[in-house]
Coordinates of C-alpha atoms in Angstrom, one line a residue:
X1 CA -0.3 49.2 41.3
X2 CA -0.6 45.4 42.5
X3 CA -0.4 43.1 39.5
X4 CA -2.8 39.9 39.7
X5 CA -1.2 36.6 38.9
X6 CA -3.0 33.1 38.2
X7 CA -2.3 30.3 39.1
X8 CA -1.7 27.8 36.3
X9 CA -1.7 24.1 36.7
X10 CA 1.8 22.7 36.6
X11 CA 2.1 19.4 33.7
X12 CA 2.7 16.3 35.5
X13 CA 6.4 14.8 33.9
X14 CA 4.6 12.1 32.3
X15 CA 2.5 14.4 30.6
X16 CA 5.3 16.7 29.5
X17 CA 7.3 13.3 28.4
X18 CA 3.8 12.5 26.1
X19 CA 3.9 15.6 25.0
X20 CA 7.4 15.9 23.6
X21 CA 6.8 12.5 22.6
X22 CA 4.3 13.6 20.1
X23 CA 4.9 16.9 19.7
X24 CA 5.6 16.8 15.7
X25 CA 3.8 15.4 13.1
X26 CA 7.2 12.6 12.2
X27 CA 7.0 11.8 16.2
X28 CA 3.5 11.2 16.1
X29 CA 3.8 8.8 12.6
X30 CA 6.8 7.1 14.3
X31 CA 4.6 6.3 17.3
X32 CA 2.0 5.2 15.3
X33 CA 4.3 2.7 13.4
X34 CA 5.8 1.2 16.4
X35 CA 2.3 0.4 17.8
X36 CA 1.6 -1.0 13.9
X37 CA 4.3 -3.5 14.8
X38 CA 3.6 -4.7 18.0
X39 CA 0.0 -5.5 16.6
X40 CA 1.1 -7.1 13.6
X41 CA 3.4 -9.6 15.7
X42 CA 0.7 -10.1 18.1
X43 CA -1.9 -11.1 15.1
X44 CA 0.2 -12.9 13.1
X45 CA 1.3 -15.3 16.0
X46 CA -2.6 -15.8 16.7
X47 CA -3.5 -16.7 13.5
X48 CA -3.9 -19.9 11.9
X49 CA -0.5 -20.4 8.5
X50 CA -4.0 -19.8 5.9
X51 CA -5.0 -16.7 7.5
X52 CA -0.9 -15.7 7.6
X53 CA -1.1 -16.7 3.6
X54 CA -4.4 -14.3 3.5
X55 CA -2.7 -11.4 5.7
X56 CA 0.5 -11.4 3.2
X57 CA -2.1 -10.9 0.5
X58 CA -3.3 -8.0 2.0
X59 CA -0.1 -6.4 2.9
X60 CA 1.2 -6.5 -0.6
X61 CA -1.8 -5.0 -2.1
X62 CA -2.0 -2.6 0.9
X63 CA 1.4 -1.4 -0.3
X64 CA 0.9 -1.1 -3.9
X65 CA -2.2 0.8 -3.4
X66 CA -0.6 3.5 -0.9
X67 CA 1.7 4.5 -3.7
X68 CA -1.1 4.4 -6.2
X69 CA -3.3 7.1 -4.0
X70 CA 0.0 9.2 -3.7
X71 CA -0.1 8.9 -7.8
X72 CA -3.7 9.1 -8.4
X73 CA -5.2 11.1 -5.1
X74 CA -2.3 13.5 -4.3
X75 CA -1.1 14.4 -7.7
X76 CA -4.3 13.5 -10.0
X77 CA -2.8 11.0 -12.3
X78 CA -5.2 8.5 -12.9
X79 CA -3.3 5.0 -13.8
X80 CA -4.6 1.6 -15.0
X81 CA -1.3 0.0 -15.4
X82 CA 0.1 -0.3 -12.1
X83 CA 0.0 -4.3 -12.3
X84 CA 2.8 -3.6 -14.7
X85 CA 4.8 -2.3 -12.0
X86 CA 4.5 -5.2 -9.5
X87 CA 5.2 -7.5 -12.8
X88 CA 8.7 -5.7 -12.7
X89 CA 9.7 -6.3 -9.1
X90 CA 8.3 -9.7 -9.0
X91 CA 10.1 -10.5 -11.7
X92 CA 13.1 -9.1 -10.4
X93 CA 12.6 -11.2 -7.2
X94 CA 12.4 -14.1 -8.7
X95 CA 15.3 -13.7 -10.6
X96 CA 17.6 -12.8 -7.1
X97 CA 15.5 -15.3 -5.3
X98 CA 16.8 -18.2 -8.2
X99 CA 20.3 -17.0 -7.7
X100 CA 20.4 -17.0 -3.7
X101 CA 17.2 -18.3 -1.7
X102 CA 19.0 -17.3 1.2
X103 CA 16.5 -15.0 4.1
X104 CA 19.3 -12.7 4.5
X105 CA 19.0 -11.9 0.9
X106 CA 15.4 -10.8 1.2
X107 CA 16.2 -7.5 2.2
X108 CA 18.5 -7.0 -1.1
X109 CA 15.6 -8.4 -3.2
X110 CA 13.5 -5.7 -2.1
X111 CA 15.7 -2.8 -2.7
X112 CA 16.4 -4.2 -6.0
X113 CA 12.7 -4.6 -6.8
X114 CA 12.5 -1.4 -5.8
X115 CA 14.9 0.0 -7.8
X116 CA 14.1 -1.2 -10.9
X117 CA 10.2 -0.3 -10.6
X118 CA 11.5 3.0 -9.5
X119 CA 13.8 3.4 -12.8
X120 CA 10.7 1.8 -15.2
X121 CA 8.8 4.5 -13.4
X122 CA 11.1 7.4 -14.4
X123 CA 10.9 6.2 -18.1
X124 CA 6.8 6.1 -17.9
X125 CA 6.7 9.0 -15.4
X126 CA 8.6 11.1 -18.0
X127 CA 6.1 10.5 -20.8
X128 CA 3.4 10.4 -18.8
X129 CA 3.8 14.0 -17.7
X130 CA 2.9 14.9 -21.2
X131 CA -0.5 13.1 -21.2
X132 CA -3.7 14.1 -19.3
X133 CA -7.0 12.6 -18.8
X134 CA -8.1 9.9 -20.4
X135 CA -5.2 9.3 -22.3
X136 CA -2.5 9.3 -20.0
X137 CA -5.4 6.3 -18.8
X138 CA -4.9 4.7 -21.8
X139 CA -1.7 5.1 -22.4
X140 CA -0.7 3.2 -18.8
X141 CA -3.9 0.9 -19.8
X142 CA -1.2 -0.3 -22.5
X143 CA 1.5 -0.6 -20.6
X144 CA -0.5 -3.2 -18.4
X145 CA -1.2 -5.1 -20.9
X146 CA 2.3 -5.2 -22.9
X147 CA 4.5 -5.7 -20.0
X148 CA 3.2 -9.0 -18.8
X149 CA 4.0 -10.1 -23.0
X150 CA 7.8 -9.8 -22.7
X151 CA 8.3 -12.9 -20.3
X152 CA 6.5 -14.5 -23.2
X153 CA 9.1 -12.9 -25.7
X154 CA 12.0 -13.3 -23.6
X155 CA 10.7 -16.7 -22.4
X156 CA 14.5 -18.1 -22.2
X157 CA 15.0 -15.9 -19.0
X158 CA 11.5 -15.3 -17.9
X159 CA 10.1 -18.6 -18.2
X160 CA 7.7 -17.7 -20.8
X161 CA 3.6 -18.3 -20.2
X162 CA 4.9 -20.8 -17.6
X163 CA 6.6 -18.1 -15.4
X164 CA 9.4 -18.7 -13.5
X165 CA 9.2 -21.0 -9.7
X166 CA 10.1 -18.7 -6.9
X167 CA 11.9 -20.5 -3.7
X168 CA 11.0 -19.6 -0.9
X169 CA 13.8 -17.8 1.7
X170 CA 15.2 -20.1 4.0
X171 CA 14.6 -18.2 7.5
X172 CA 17.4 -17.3 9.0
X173 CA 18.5 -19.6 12.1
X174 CA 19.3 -16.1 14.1
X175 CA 15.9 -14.8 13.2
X176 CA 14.1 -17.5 14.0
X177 CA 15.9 -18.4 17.1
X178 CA 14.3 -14.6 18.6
X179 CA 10.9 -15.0 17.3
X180 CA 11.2 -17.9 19.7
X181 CA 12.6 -16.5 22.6
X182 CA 10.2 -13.5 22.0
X183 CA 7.0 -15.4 21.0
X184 CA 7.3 -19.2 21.9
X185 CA 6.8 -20.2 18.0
X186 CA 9.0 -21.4 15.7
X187 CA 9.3 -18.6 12.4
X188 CA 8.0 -20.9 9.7
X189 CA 8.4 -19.8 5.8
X190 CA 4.8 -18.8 5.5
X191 CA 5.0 -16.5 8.7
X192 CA 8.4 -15.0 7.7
X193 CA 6.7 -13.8 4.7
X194 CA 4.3 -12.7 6.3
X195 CA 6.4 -10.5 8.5
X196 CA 8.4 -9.5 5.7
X197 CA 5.4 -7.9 4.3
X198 CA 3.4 -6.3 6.4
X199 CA 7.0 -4.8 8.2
X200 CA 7.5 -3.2 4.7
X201 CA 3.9 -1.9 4.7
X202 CA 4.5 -0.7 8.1
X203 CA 7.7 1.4 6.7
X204 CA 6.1 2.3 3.1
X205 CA 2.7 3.7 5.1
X206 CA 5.3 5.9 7.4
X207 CA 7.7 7.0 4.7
X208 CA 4.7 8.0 2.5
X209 CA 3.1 9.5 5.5
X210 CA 5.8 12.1 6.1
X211 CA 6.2 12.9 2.4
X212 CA 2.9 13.3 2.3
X213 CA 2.6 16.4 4.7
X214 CA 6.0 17.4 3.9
X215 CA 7.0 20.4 1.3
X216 CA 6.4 17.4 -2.0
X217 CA 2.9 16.4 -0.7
X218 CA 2.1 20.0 -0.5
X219 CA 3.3 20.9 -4.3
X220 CA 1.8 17.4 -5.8
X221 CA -1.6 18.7 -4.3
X222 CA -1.2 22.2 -5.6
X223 CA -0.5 20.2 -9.3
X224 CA -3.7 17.9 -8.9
X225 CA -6.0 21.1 -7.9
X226 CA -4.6 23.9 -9.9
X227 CA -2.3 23.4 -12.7
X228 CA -2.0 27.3 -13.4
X229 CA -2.0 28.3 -10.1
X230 CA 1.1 25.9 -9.1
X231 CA 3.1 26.9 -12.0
X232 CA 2.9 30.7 -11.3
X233 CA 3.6 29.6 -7.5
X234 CA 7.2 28.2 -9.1
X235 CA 6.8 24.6 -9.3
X236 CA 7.6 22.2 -11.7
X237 CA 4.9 20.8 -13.1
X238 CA 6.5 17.9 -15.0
X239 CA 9.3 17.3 -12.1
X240 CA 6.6 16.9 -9.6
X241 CA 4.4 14.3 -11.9
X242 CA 7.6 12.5 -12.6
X243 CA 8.5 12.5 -9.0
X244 CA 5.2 11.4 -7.9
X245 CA 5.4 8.8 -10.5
X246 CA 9.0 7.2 -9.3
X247 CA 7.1 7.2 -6.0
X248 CA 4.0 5.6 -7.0
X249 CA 5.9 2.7 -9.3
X250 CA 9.2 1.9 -6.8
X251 CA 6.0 0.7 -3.8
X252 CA 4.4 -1.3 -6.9
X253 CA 8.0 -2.9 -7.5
X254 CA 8.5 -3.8 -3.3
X255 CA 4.6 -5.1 -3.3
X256 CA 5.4 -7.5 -6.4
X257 CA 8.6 -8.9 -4.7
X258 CA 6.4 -9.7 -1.5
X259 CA 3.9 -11.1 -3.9
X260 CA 6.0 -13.3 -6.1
X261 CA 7.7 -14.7 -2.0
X262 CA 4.1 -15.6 -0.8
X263 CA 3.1 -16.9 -3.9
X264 CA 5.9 -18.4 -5.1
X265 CA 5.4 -17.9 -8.5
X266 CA 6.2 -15.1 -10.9
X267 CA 4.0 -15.9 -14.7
X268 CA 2.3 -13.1 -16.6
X269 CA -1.0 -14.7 -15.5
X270 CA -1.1 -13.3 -12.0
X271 CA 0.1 -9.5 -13.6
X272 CA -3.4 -9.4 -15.8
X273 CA -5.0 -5.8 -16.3
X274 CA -7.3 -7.6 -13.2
X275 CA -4.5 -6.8 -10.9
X276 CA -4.6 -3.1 -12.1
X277 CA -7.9 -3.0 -11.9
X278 CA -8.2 -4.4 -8.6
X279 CA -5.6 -1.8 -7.2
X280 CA -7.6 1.4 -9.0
X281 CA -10.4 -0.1 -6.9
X282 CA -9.2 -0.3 -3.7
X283 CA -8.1 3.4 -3.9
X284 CA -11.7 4.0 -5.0
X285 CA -13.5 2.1 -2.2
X286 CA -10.9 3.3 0.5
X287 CA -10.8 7.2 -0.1
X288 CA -8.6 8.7 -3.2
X289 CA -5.4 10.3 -0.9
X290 CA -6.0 8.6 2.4
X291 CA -3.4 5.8 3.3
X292 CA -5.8 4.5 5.5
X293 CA -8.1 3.9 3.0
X294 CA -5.7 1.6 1.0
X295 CA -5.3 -0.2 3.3
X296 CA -8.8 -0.4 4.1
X297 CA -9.6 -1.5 0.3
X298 CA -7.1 -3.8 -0.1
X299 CA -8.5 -6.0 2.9
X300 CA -11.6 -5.7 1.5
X301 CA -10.9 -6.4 -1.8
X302 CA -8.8 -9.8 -0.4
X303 CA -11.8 -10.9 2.1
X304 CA -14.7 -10.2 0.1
X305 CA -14.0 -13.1 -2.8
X306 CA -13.2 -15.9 -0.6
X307 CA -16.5 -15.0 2.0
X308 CA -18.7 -14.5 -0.7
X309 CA -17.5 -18.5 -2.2
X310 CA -17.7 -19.7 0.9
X311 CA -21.5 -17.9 0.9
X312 CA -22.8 -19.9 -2.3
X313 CA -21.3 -23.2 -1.8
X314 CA -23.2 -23.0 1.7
X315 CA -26.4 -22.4 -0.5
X316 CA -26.4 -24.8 -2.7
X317 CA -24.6 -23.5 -5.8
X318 CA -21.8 -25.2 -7.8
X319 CA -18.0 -24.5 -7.2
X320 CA -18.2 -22.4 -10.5
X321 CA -21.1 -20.7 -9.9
X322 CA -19.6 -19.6 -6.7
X323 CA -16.8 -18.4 -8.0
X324 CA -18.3 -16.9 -10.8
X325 CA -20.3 -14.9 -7.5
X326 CA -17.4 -13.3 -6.3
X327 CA -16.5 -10.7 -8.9
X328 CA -20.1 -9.9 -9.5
X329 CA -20.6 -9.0 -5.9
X330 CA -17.3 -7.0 -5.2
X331 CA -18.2 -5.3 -8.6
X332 CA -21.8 -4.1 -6.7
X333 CA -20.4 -3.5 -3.8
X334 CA -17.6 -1.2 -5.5
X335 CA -20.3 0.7 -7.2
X336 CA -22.6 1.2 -3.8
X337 CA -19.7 2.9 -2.2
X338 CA -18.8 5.5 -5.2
X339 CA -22.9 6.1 -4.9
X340 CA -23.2 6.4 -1.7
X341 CA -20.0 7.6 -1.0
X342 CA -18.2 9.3 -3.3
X343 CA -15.1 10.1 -1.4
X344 CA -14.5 6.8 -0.2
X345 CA -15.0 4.9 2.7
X346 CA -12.7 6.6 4.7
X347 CA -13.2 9.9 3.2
X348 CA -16.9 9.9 3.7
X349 CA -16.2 8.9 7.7
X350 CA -13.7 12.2 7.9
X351 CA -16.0 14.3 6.0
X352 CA -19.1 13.8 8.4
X353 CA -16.7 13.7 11.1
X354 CA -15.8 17.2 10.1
X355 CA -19.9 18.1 9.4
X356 CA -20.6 17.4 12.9
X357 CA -17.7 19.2 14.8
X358 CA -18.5 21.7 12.9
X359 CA -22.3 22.0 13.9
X360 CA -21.5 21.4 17.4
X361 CA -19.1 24.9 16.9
X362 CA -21.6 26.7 15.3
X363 CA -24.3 25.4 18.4
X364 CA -21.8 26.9 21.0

């Protein structure tokens, strides 16, 4: 009996080196990240300091949005106060930042905002896993709106309605001394903010990433689509809420600390149920679940304001009116895209993505 062998096609090395390269899902989001990096450094040294002000905006809300989609569209908790949140790390980094305004301190300011988010999340997380619905909304609706009252009760240490001045890190004379060597510019404060926070999104975006698909991502989905179902399976309802929770509050805490750096300023003006608002929204117009689409609605809901000014002052209309503009348009255009698409920008792309890969299987 002869026995008939093919011929296979041997993988080139460089192939095989791809391929072990990317051969788990980790690899893959770790080669994603490093090519994240390398075109954050390459925008942010080709941008004018406004746009690097503008950029820092969107990296902070970026962040504080990813941890609201793992809240809101992983594990189906629906929150309105995750301004709150951000209140307590910006706070917190502008209490460090008063004590030490040195740029090697920045990386302790952001654990420590984290932290303390993170613990303020284990005390909401805890009650919140008794609540459902509408009134675990309204119960984090009030928690928006009381938290940015205690720097007016504890106005001694939290500078009251004033707020308290944040300093701006020096840069560090080591770290500035290789964005030099490496780019040809000197690292000014506004820039090293700017790296500062959109390195952190970088890391947040692949951290959440692998949770995400890991064993946790898989029970908070199981939680947000079948309560009943999960619970017979063995999981903890109210430990996975909780957890998701911690999660969700500890990347609000790091997005305040960038915020109160780039703004300079922690008050309980800038914590306003607006900011809650605003970050519910960019989940919404991004895709509930999809880090891509935080990141996605937080660009859009930083560029669409200032465009849409610039819009009506070119036709004719007062600074006020054009300000006044602004909300009223992001407001319609938030509404078109939970019409027209009701999974989200990003969700909608994947979903006809999906539609048409499946037709062209069914042709063949």
């Amino acid at each position: 009996m002869t026995v008939t062998t093919t011929d296979r096609p041997t993988p080139s090395p460089a192939r095989s080196r791809v391929a072990r390269v990317v051969s788990t899902l980790v690899r893959r989001h770790l080669l994603g990240a490093l090519l994240a990096l390398v075109v954050v450094i390459l925008v942010l040294e080709s941008v004018s300091t406004f746009r690097q002000s503008q950029l820092t905006s969107v990296a902070y809300l970026a962040i504080a949005a990813a941890g609201l989609t793992v809240l809101t569209g992983l594990n189906g908790q629906l929150s309105l106060g995750h301004g709150a949140f951000m209140a307590v790390g910006a706070y917190t980094a502008a209490l460090m930042l008063r004590a030490n305004e040195s740029g090697w301190s920045v990386p302790l300011v952001l654990i420590a905002a984290t932290v303390v988010a993170g613990l303020v999340g284990v005390v909401v997380g805890v009650a919140a896993a008794r609540l459902h619905g509408p009134y675990l909304a309204g119960a984090t609706l009030a928690l928006a709106v009381a938290v940015p009252g205690l720097a007016l009760y504890f106005s001694e240490y939290l500078g009251g309605e004033q707020g308290l001045i944040v300093p701006s890190p020096d840069v560090p004379s080591a770290l500035d001394d290789i964005a030099f060597f490496v780019t040809g510019n000197e690292l000014t404060s506004t820039k090293f903010v700017a790296y500062v926070g959109w390195f952190l999104l970088v890391l947040v975006f692949f951290l959440l990433a692998n949770v995400s698909s890991s064993r946790v991502g898989r029970r908070w989905r199981a939680v947000r689509d079948d309560e009943v179902s999960a619970e017979i399976a063995g999981i903890d309802l109210g430990r996975a809420r909780v957890l998701a929770f911690v999660v969700s509050a500890a990347c609000a805490g790091a997005a305040g600390a960038i915020m109160a750096m780039a703004s300079r300023i922690a008050a309980p003006s800038g914590f306003t149920l607006v900011l809650s608002l605003t970050l519910l929204s960019a989940v919404v117009i991004g895709g509930l679940g999809s880090l891509t689409g935080a990141l996605i609605g937080a660009a859009l809901l930083t560029y669409i304001p200032p465009v849409v000014t610039n819009l009506g002052l070119d036709a004719g209309l007062s600074s006020l009116q054009a300000a006044e503009l602004a909300p009223l348009v992001t407001g319609i255009f938030t509404v078109v895209v939970i019409l027209f698409a009701p999974l989200g920008l990003v969700g909608t792309v994947r979903g006809r993505l999906v539609q048409r890969r499946l037709k062209r299987e069914g042709v063949r």
